[in-house]
Amino acid sequence: MNFASVCRQLCQRSSIAANRAQISALFYDHSAASRNDKGGTIYLNRRSSNSYSASKQRDGLSIGETYRRNMRPPNAIAASSSLSASPTSSLDSDLIETSSSIVKNDDRLDAINVSLVDRLPDALQPYMRLMRVEKPIGTWLLFFPCAWSIGLAASPGCFPDPYMLAIFGTGSFLLRGAGCIVNDMWDRDFDAKVERTRNRPIASGQITRLDAFVLLGGVLAFGDFLLMQLNTYCVLAGVGSLSLIATYPLMKRITNWPQLYLGLTFNLGALMGWAAIKGSCDFATCLPLFAACISWTLIYDTIYAHQDKKYDAAVGVKSTALHMGVNTKSYLTCFTATMVSGLIATGVMNDQTVPYYLAVGLATSHIIHQIVTVDFENAEDCGKKFRSNYVVGLIIMAGIMAGSLLKSEKDSSKKNISGENQIDRSEERRVGKECRSRWSPYH
């Protein structure tokens, strides 16, 4: 039963001809909007559905359903206002209440899209929401340090290894999901007191901690299977990261810098990506990259923490947002400087070319724009700025790929002066030639 059918039924049962004409006009205005505005989505809220309960029993209408329609134009709003100005029957009053609710929630509901999680069976949805499947930004932020490192380790003139990107991409999804499960298990009581998090599956009672623990075991088992596809160096680093994941929620209780601890946890991929390609870690290249990624995490997660700072202060949770207070933008500017310095040092040690440094400059501009324009008193704006950091990751990745494609073997080996070093790199150059035959756009 759609919105148009509801209006028709109400019109048929109304004894006032004038109101019937007004309701009909409201329907036709709404239909015109559906032809012109294909992107909007409206859900009648629970209050509106409840207001129809009496008429539903009398008329046999399925009005308790969730309706999806396009947004109403201003003239439809005017029609609903004219309805409310005249005395009507109880059915007409219900329609007025529904129309008012739609108008009131237009701005909020305009941004709502039906996600993949919403299409899954109801029994699965809490588990997917526990892993934040409907919020992929966390997976992207975990994946980019891995992808950057894999890209930097690519041989001159080659694209990053797609197999390794797939392994680390899937692993990032699973590891981020595991981290969210652990975090929600620790923070169940805190989440229930914070407006933004009180509807999370564990805090709201949709699933139990035992259910979450079973899901965590399955996720980690699949993650371990992926980890075993890598070399010993990566396996050891991956196993070591589990202790950081398990203890991160505790940091919010004992230190003002949990975002720094998150940076250490979140960015181990900057070391593992290189080692997965080369067999070991080149610390001259990877440590500056690791430091840059930690600084980046401090930037975006401090902005994120400002969403809940009032609730965090009330329940005793600590964060850099509360610690920095009014000086947050000064701190973030310093973190930006250390991030850029680390990326430049990484490029120098990796013999990167002009596209890489252009990408670093563009990403820096994006971060500066975030810092200058963010409103720390507006939770919605903080969330928007936080989510925009995937753009930073894409820019840097594009710069690494373009820069590596323009690199030559001569550039990459110019620092190896001695004959011994030249011999040590002969195998790498041979692998590079094989790589170009498979992944280079020039072959």
Coordinates of C-alpha atoms in Angstrom, one line a residue:
M1 CA 0.0 0.0 0.0
N2 CA 1.7 3.2 -1.1
F3 CA 1.2 6.9 -0.2
A4 CA -1.1 7.5 -3.2
S5 CA -3.4 4.6 -2.2
V6 CA -3.7 6.0 1.4
C7 CA -4.7 9.4 0.1
R8 CA -7.4 7.8 -2.2
Q9 CA -8.8 5.8 0.6
L10 CA -9.0 8.8 2.9
C11 CA -10.6 10.9 0.2
Q12 CA -13.3 8.2 -0.4
R13 CA -14.2 8.2 3.2
S14 CA -14.2 11.9 3.7
S15 CA -17.6 13.6 3.7
I16 CA -16.2 17.1 3.0
A17 CA -15.8 17.7 -0.7
A18 CA -13.4 20.6 -0.2
N19 CA -11.0 18.6 1.9
R20 CA -11.2 15.8 -0.7
A21 CA -10.1 18.2 -3.4
Q22 CA -7.2 19.4 -1.2
I23 CA -6.1 15.9 -0.5
S24 CA -6.2 15.1 -4.2
A25 CA -4.1 18.1 -4.9
L26 CA -1.6 17.0 -2.3
F27 CA -1.3 13.6 -4.0
Y28 CA -0.8 15.0 -7.5
D29 CA 1.9 17.4 -6.2
H30 CA 3.6 14.5 -4.5
S31 CA 3.5 12.5 -7.7
A32 CA 5.0 15.3 -9.7
A33 CA 7.8 15.4 -7.3
S34 CA 8.5 11.7 -7.8
R35 CA 9.0 12.4 -11.5
N36 CA 11.3 15.3 -11.0
D37 CA 13.3 14.3 -8.0
K38 CA 14.5 10.7 -8.3
G39 CA 17.1 10.9 -5.6
G40 CA 15.0 11.6 -2.5
T41 CA 13.7 8.9 -0.2
I42 CA 11.0 9.4 2.4
Y43 CA 10.1 7.0 5.3
L44 CA 6.9 7.7 7.2
N45 CA 8.1 7.6 10.8
R46 CA 6.7 5.5 13.6
R47 CA 4.6 8.3 15.0
S48 CA 2.8 8.7 11.7
S49 CA 2.2 4.9 11.5
N50 CA 0.8 4.8 15.0
S51 CA -1.6 7.7 14.2
Y52 CA -3.3 5.5 11.6
S53 CA -3.8 2.5 13.9
A54 CA -7.5 3.1 14.5
S55 CA -8.3 3.7 10.8
K56 CA -6.2 0.7 9.9
Q57 CA -8.4 -1.7 11.8
R58 CA -11.6 0.0 10.5
D59 CA -10.5 0.2 6.8
G60 CA -8.2 -2.8 6.5
L61 CA -5.2 -0.6 5.3
S62 CA -1.6 -1.7 5.8
I63 CA -0.6 1.8 7.0
G64 CA 1.9 0.4 9.5
E65 CA 4.4 -0.3 6.7
T66 CA 7.3 1.9 6.0
Y67 CA 6.7 4.0 2.9
R68 CA 9.3 5.1 0.5
R69 CA 8.6 8.1 -1.8
N70 CA 10.4 11.0 -3.2
M71 CA 10.5 14.3 -1.4
R72 CA 7.5 16.7 -1.5
P73 CA 7.9 20.1 -3.2
P74 CA 7.0 23.4 -1.5
N75 CA 3.5 23.5 -3.0
A76 CA 2.7 20.2 -1.5
I77 CA 3.7 21.6 1.9
A78 CA 1.4 24.5 1.3
A79 CA -1.5 22.1 0.6
S80 CA -0.9 20.3 3.9
S81 CA -0.9 23.7 5.7
S82 CA -4.3 24.6 4.1
L83 CA -5.7 21.3 5.3
S84 CA -4.7 22.0 8.9
A85 CA -6.5 25.4 8.8
S86 CA -10.0 23.8 8.5
P87 CA -12.0 21.5 10.8
T88 CA -11.8 17.9 9.5
S89 CA -12.7 14.4 10.4
S90 CA -10.5 12.1 12.5
L91 CA -9.1 10.6 9.3
D92 CA -8.2 14.0 7.9
S93 CA -6.5 14.8 11.2
D94 CA -4.4 11.7 10.8
L95 CA -3.4 12.8 7.3
I96 CA -2.4 16.2 8.6
E97 CA -0.2 14.7 11.3
T98 CA 1.5 12.5 8.7
S99 CA 2.0 15.4 6.3
S100 CA 3.5 17.5 9.1
S101 CA 5.8 14.7 10.1
I102 CA 7.1 14.4 6.6
V103 CA 7.7 18.1 6.3
K104 CA 9.4 18.2 9.7
N105 CA 11.8 15.4 8.7
D106 CA 12.4 16.3 5.1
D107 CA 16.0 17.5 5.6
R108 CA 17.0 14.5 7.6
L109 CA 15.3 11.9 5.6
D110 CA 16.5 13.3 2.3
A111 CA 20.0 12.0 3.1
I112 CA 18.9 8.5 4.0
N113 CA 19.7 5.7 1.4
V114 CA 18.8 2.1 1.6
S115 CA 22.0 0.3 2.3
L116 CA 23.1 -3.3 1.7
V117 CA 22.6 -4.0 5.4
D118 CA 19.0 -3.0 5.2
R119 CA 18.3 -5.5 2.5
L120 CA 19.7 -8.4 4.6
P121 CA 17.4 -10.7 6.7
D122 CA 16.5 -9.1 10.0
A123 CA 18.4 -11.7 12.0
L124 CA 21.7 -10.8 10.3
Q125 CA 21.4 -7.0 10.4
P126 CA 22.5 -6.6 14.1
Y127 CA 25.7 -8.5 13.4
M128 CA 26.5 -6.5 10.3
R129 CA 25.9 -3.3 12.2
L130 CA 28.1 -4.5 15.0
M131 CA 30.9 -4.8 12.4
R132 CA 29.9 -1.4 11.0
V133 CA 29.4 -2.8 7.5
E134 CA 27.1 0.1 6.7
K135 CA 29.9 2.5 7.5
P136 CA 32.9 1.6 5.3
I137 CA 35.0 4.7 6.1
G138 CA 36.8 2.8 8.9
T139 CA 37.8 0.0 6.5
W140 CA 39.2 2.5 4.0
L141 CA 41.2 4.3 6.7
L142 CA 42.7 1.0 7.8
F143 CA 43.4 -0.1 4.2
F144 CA 45.1 3.0 2.9
P145 CA 48.4 2.7 4.9
C146 CA 48.6 -0.9 3.6
A147 CA 47.9 0.1 0.1
W148 CA 50.4 3.0 0.2
S149 CA 53.1 0.7 1.5
I150 CA 52.4 -1.9 -1.2
G151 CA 52.4 0.8 -3.9
L152 CA 55.8 2.1 -2.7
A153 CA 57.2 -1.4 -2.7
A154 CA 56.2 -1.9 -6.4
S155 CA 59.1 -2.2 -8.8
P156 CA 59.8 0.8 -11.1
G157 CA 57.3 1.1 -13.9
C158 CA 54.8 -1.3 -12.3
F159 CA 51.4 -1.1 -10.7
P160 CA 51.0 -2.4 -7.2
D161 CA 50.5 -6.1 -6.9
P162 CA 46.7 -6.6 -7.2
Y163 CA 46.8 -9.9 -5.3
M164 CA 48.4 -8.2 -2.3
L165 CA 45.9 -5.3 -2.5
A166 CA 43.0 -7.8 -2.4
I167 CA 44.5 -9.7 0.5
F168 CA 45.1 -6.5 2.6
G169 CA 41.7 -5.1 1.5
T170 CA 39.8 -8.1 2.7
G171 CA 42.0 -8.2 5.8
S172 CA 41.3 -4.6 6.6
F173 CA 37.5 -5.2 6.4
L174 CA 37.8 -8.1 8.8
L175 CA 40.3 -6.5 11.2
R176 CA 38.2 -3.3 11.4
G177 CA 35.1 -5.4 12.1
A178 CA 36.9 -7.3 14.8
G179 CA 38.0 -4.0 16.4
C180 CA 34.5 -2.7 16.4
I181 CA 33.2 -5.9 18.1
V182 CA 35.9 -5.7 20.8
N183 CA 35.2 -2.0 21.3
D184 CA 31.5 -2.5 21.7
M185 CA 32.0 -5.3 24.1
W186 CA 34.1 -3.2 26.3
D187 CA 32.0 0.0 25.9
R188 CA 28.5 -1.4 26.3
D189 CA 27.7 0.6 29.4
F190 CA 29.3 3.8 28.0
D191 CA 27.6 3.4 24.6
A192 CA 24.2 3.2 26.3
K193 CA 24.7 6.7 27.7
V194 CA 25.8 8.4 24.5
E195 CA 23.1 9.5 22.1
R196 CA 25.1 8.6 18.9
T197 CA 25.9 5.1 20.1
R198 CA 23.0 4.0 22.3
N199 CA 21.4 2.1 19.4
R200 CA 24.5 -0.1 18.7
P201 CA 23.5 -3.7 18.8
I202 CA 25.2 -4.7 22.1
A203 CA 24.3 -1.4 24.0
S204 CA 20.7 -1.7 22.8
G205 CA 20.4 -5.3 23.7
Q206 CA 19.8 -6.6 20.2
I207 CA 22.6 -9.2 20.6
T208 CA 24.4 -10.4 23.7
R209 CA 28.1 -10.3 24.5
L210 CA 28.2 -14.1 24.0
D211 CA 26.8 -13.6 20.5
A212 CA 29.4 -10.9 19.8
F213 CA 32.2 -13.2 21.1
V214 CA 31.2 -16.0 18.7
L215 CA 31.1 -13.6 15.8
L216 CA 34.5 -12.3 16.9
G217 CA 35.9 -15.8 16.8
G218 CA 34.6 -16.4 13.3
V219 CA 36.0 -13.1 12.0
L220 CA 39.4 -13.7 13.5
A221 CA 39.5 -17.2 12.1
F222 CA 39.0 -15.9 8.6
G223 CA 41.5 -13.2 9.2
D224 CA 44.1 -15.7 10.3
F225 CA 43.5 -17.7 7.2
L226 CA 44.3 -14.6 5.1
L227 CA 47.3 -13.8 7.3
M228 CA 48.8 -17.2 6.6
Q229 CA 48.9 -16.4 2.9
L230 CA 51.7 -13.9 3.7
N231 CA 55.3 -14.4 4.7
T232 CA 56.6 -15.0 8.2
Y233 CA 57.4 -11.3 8.8
C234 CA 53.8 -10.3 8.2
V235 CA 52.4 -13.2 10.2
L236 CA 54.4 -12.1 13.3
A237 CA 53.4 -8.5 12.8
G238 CA 49.8 -9.4 12.3
V239 CA 49.6 -11.6 15.4
G240 CA 51.3 -8.9 17.4
S241 CA 48.7 -6.4 16.4
L242 CA 45.9 -8.4 18.0
S243 CA 47.0 -7.4 21.5
L244 CA 46.8 -3.7 20.4
I245 CA 43.3 -4.2 19.1
A246 CA 42.1 -6.0 22.3
T247 CA 43.5 -3.3 24.6
Y248 CA 42.6 -0.1 22.6
P249 CA 39.2 0.4 24.4
L250 CA 41.1 0.5 27.7
M251 CA 43.1 3.5 26.6
K252 CA 40.0 5.6 26.7
R253 CA 39.9 5.0 30.4
I254 CA 43.5 5.6 31.4
T255 CA 45.0 8.2 29.0
N256 CA 44.1 11.4 27.3
W257 CA 45.8 10.1 24.1
P258 CA 43.8 7.1 23.0
Q259 CA 44.0 8.4 19.4
L260 CA 47.8 8.0 19.5
Y261 CA 47.3 4.3 20.6
L262 CA 44.8 3.9 17.8
G263 CA 47.4 5.3 15.4
L264 CA 49.9 2.6 16.4
T265 CA 47.2 -0.1 16.0
F266 CA 45.6 1.2 12.8
N267 CA 48.8 1.8 10.8
L268 CA 50.9 -1.4 11.2
G269 CA 49.9 -2.0 7.6
A270 CA 52.4 0.7 6.6
L271 CA 55.1 -1.8 7.7
M272 CA 53.4 -5.0 6.7
G273 CA 52.6 -4.0 3.1
W274 CA 56.2 -3.4 2.2
A275 CA 57.3 -6.6 3.9
A276 CA 54.6 -8.6 2.0
I277 CA 56.2 -7.6 -1.3
K278 CA 59.9 -7.5 -0.3
G279 CA 60.1 -10.1 2.4
S280 CA 61.4 -7.7 5.0
C281 CA 60.8 -4.1 6.0
D282 CA 63.0 -1.2 4.7
F283 CA 62.8 1.0 7.8
A284 CA 64.4 4.0 6.0
T285 CA 61.2 4.1 3.9
C286 CA 58.6 2.6 6.1
L287 CA 59.2 4.3 9.4
P288 CA 58.6 7.8 8.0
L289 CA 55.5 6.5 6.4
F290 CA 54.4 4.9 9.7
A291 CA 54.9 8.2 11.5
A292 CA 53.0 10.1 8.8
C293 CA 50.1 7.6 9.1
I294 CA 50.0 8.0 12.9
S295 CA 49.8 11.8 12.5
W296 CA 47.0 11.4 10.0
T297 CA 45.1 9.2 12.5
L298 CA 45.5 11.8 15.2
I299 CA 44.0 14.4 12.8
Y300 CA 40.9 12.5 11.7
D301 CA 40.2 10.7 14.9
T302 CA 40.5 13.9 17.0
I303 CA 37.9 15.5 14.7
Y304 CA 35.8 12.3 15.1
A305 CA 36.1 12.5 18.9
H306 CA 34.6 16.0 19.0
Q307 CA 31.2 14.5 18.1
D308 CA 30.8 12.9 21.5
K309 CA 33.0 15.1 23.8
K310 CA 30.0 16.3 25.9
Y311 CA 28.9 12.7 26.6
D312 CA 32.5 11.5 27.0
A313 CA 33.1 14.1 29.7
A314 CA 29.9 13.1 31.5
V315 CA 30.7 9.4 31.6
G316 CA 34.5 9.7 32.2
V317 CA 35.8 8.7 28.8
K318 CA 39.1 10.4 27.8
S319 CA 40.1 11.6 24.4
T320 CA 42.4 14.1 22.6
A321 CA 39.3 16.2 21.8
L322 CA 38.7 16.8 25.5
H323 CA 42.4 17.2 26.3
M324 CA 43.1 19.7 23.5
G325 CA 39.9 21.7 24.0
V326 CA 40.0 25.1 22.4
N327 CA 43.6 24.5 21.2
T328 CA 42.6 21.6 18.9
K329 CA 43.2 23.3 15.7
S330 CA 46.8 24.3 16.7
Y331 CA 47.5 20.6 17.6
L332 CA 46.0 19.4 14.3
T333 CA 48.2 21.9 12.4
C334 CA 51.3 20.4 14.1
F335 CA 50.1 16.9 13.2
T336 CA 49.6 18.0 9.6
A337 CA 53.2 19.2 9.6
T338 CA 54.6 15.9 10.9
M339 CA 52.4 14.0 8.4
V340 CA 53.7 16.0 5.5
S341 CA 57.3 15.7 6.7
G342 CA 56.9 11.9 7.0
L343 CA 55.4 11.6 3.5
I344 CA 58.2 13.7 1.9
A345 CA 60.9 11.7 3.7
T346 CA 59.2 8.5 2.5
G347 CA 59.2 9.8 -1.1
V348 CA 62.9 10.8 -0.9
M349 CA 63.9 7.4 0.4
N350 CA 61.8 5.7 -2.2
D351 CA 63.1 7.8 -5.1
Q352 CA 59.6 9.0 -5.9
T353 CA 58.9 11.3 -8.8
V354 CA 56.9 14.5 -9.3
P355 CA 53.4 13.1 -9.3
Y356 CA 53.9 11.8 -5.8
Y357 CA 54.9 15.2 -4.4
L358 CA 52.0 16.8 -6.2
A359 CA 49.7 14.4 -4.6
V360 CA 51.2 15.1 -1.2
G361 CA 50.6 18.8 -1.7
L362 CA 47.0 18.2 -2.8
A363 CA 46.3 16.0 0.2
T364 CA 47.8 18.6 2.5
S365 CA 45.5 21.2 1.1
H366 CA 42.5 19.0 1.7
I367 CA 43.6 18.4 5.4
I368 CA 44.2 22.1 5.9
H369 CA 40.7 22.8 4.6
Q370 CA 39.3 20.3 7.1
I371 CA 41.1 22.0 10.0
V372 CA 40.2 25.5 9.0
T373 CA 36.5 24.9 8.3
V374 CA 35.5 22.3 10.8
D375 CA 33.0 23.3 13.5
F376 CA 33.9 21.4 16.6
E377 CA 30.5 22.3 18.2
N378 CA 28.6 20.7 15.3
A379 CA 28.7 16.9 15.6
E380 CA 27.3 16.6 12.1
D381 CA 30.1 18.7 10.6
C382 CA 32.7 16.8 12.5
G383 CA 31.4 13.5 11.1
K384 CA 31.4 14.9 7.6
K385 CA 35.0 16.1 7.9
F386 CA 36.0 12.7 9.3
R387 CA 34.5 10.8 6.5
S388 CA 36.1 13.0 3.9
N389 CA 39.5 11.6 4.8
Y390 CA 39.0 8.8 2.3
V391 CA 39.8 11.5 -0.3
V392 CA 43.2 12.0 1.3
G393 CA 43.9 8.3 1.0
L394 CA 42.9 8.1 -2.6
I395 CA 45.0 11.2 -3.6
I396 CA 48.1 9.8 -2.0
M397 CA 47.5 6.4 -3.5
A398 CA 47.1 7.9 -6.9
G399 CA 50.3 9.9 -6.5
I400 CA 52.2 6.7 -5.4
M401 CA 51.0 4.8 -8.4
A402 CA 51.7 7.6 -10.9
G403 CA 55.1 8.3 -9.3
S404 CA 56.1 4.6 -9.4
L405 CA 55.1 4.3 -13.1
L406 CA 57.5 7.2 -14.0
K407 CA 60.4 5.8 -12.0
S408 CA 63.2 4.0 -13.8
E409 CA 65.6 1.3 -12.7
K410 CA 68.4 3.8 -13.0
D411 CA 66.7 6.1 -10.5
S412 CA 65.9 3.4 -8.1
S413 CA 69.5 2.1 -8.0
K414 CA 71.5 5.3 -8.2
K415 CA 72.3 5.2 -4.5
N416 CA 73.8 1.8 -4.7
I417 CA 77.4 2.8 -5.6
S418 CA 79.3 -0.3 -4.6
G419 CA 79.5 -3.4 -6.7
E420 CA 78.3 -5.5 -3.8
N421 CA 75.1 -3.5 -3.5
Q422 CA 74.6 -3.7 -7.2
I423 CA 74.8 -7.5 -7.0
D424 CA 72.4 -7.5 -4.0
R425 CA 69.8 -5.7 -6.1
S426 CA 70.2 -7.8 -9.3
E427 CA 67.5 -10.2 -8.1
E428 CA 65.1 -7.2 -7.4
R429 CA 65.7 -5.8 -10.9
R430 CA 65.0 -9.3 -12.4
V431 CA 61.7 -9.4 -10.5
G432 CA 61.0 -5.9 -11.7
K433 CA 61.3 -6.9 -15.3
E434 CA 58.9 -9.8 -14.8
C435 CA 56.5 -7.4 -13.1
R436 CA 56.6 -5.1 -16.0
S437 CA 55.8 -7.9 -18.4
R438 CA 52.6 -8.5 -16.4
W439 CA 51.4 -5.2 -14.9
S440 CA 53.1 -2.4 -16.8
P441 CA 50.8 -0.4 -19.1
Y442 CA 53.7 -0.1 -21.5
H443 CA 54.0 -3.8 -22.3

